[in-house]
Coordinates of C-alpha atoms in Angstrom, one line a residue:
M1258 CA -12.3 -16.0 16.7
G1259 CA -13.1 -12.3 16.2
I1260 CA -9.8 -11.8 14.4
N1261 CA -10.4 -14.8 12.2
L1262 CA -13.8 -13.4 11.1
R1263 CA -12.4 -10.0 10.5
F1264 CA -9.7 -11.4 8.2
M1265 CA -12.2 -13.5 6.3
C1266 CA -14.6 -10.6 5.8
N1267 CA -11.7 -8.3 4.8
T1268 CA -10.7 -10.7 2.0
R1269 CA -14.3 -11.1 0.9
S1270 CA -15.1 -7.4 0.3
G1271 CA -13.1 -4.2 0.0
T1272 CA -15.8 -1.7 1.1
S1273 CA -16.4 -1.3 4.8
T1274 CA -20.2 -1.4 4.4
S1275 CA -20.1 -4.3 2.0
Y1276 CA -17.7 -6.2 4.2
L1277 CA -19.8 -5.5 7.3
I1278 CA -22.9 -7.0 5.7
S1279 CA -20.9 -10.0 4.5
C1280 CA -19.5 -10.5 8.1
K1281 CA -23.1 -10.3 9.5
T1282 CA -24.2 -13.2 7.3
L1283 CA -20.9 -15.1 8.1
S1284 CA -21.1 -14.7 11.8
G1285 CA -24.9 -14.6 12.1
T1286 CA -24.9 -12.2 15.0
E1287 CA -24.4 -8.4 15.2
A1288 CA -22.4 -8.9 18.4
S1289 CA -19.5 -10.5 16.4
I1290 CA -19.4 -7.5 14.1
F1291 CA -19.1 -5.1 17.0
D1292 CA -16.6 -7.4 18.7
Y1293 CA -13.9 -6.9 16.1
M1294 CA -14.9 -3.4 15.3

C-alpha cells in the first residue's frame, strides 16, 4: 500500500514538498508519509 501511495503522489506533483503535502491529504495520516519515506 505504501508503494502505491508513493507512486500516486509522485505522479501528482514533481516537488518533494508539494508531493509530500499531496500525499498527506491522500493518505490522511502522517504515518503513511513516513512509511514510504
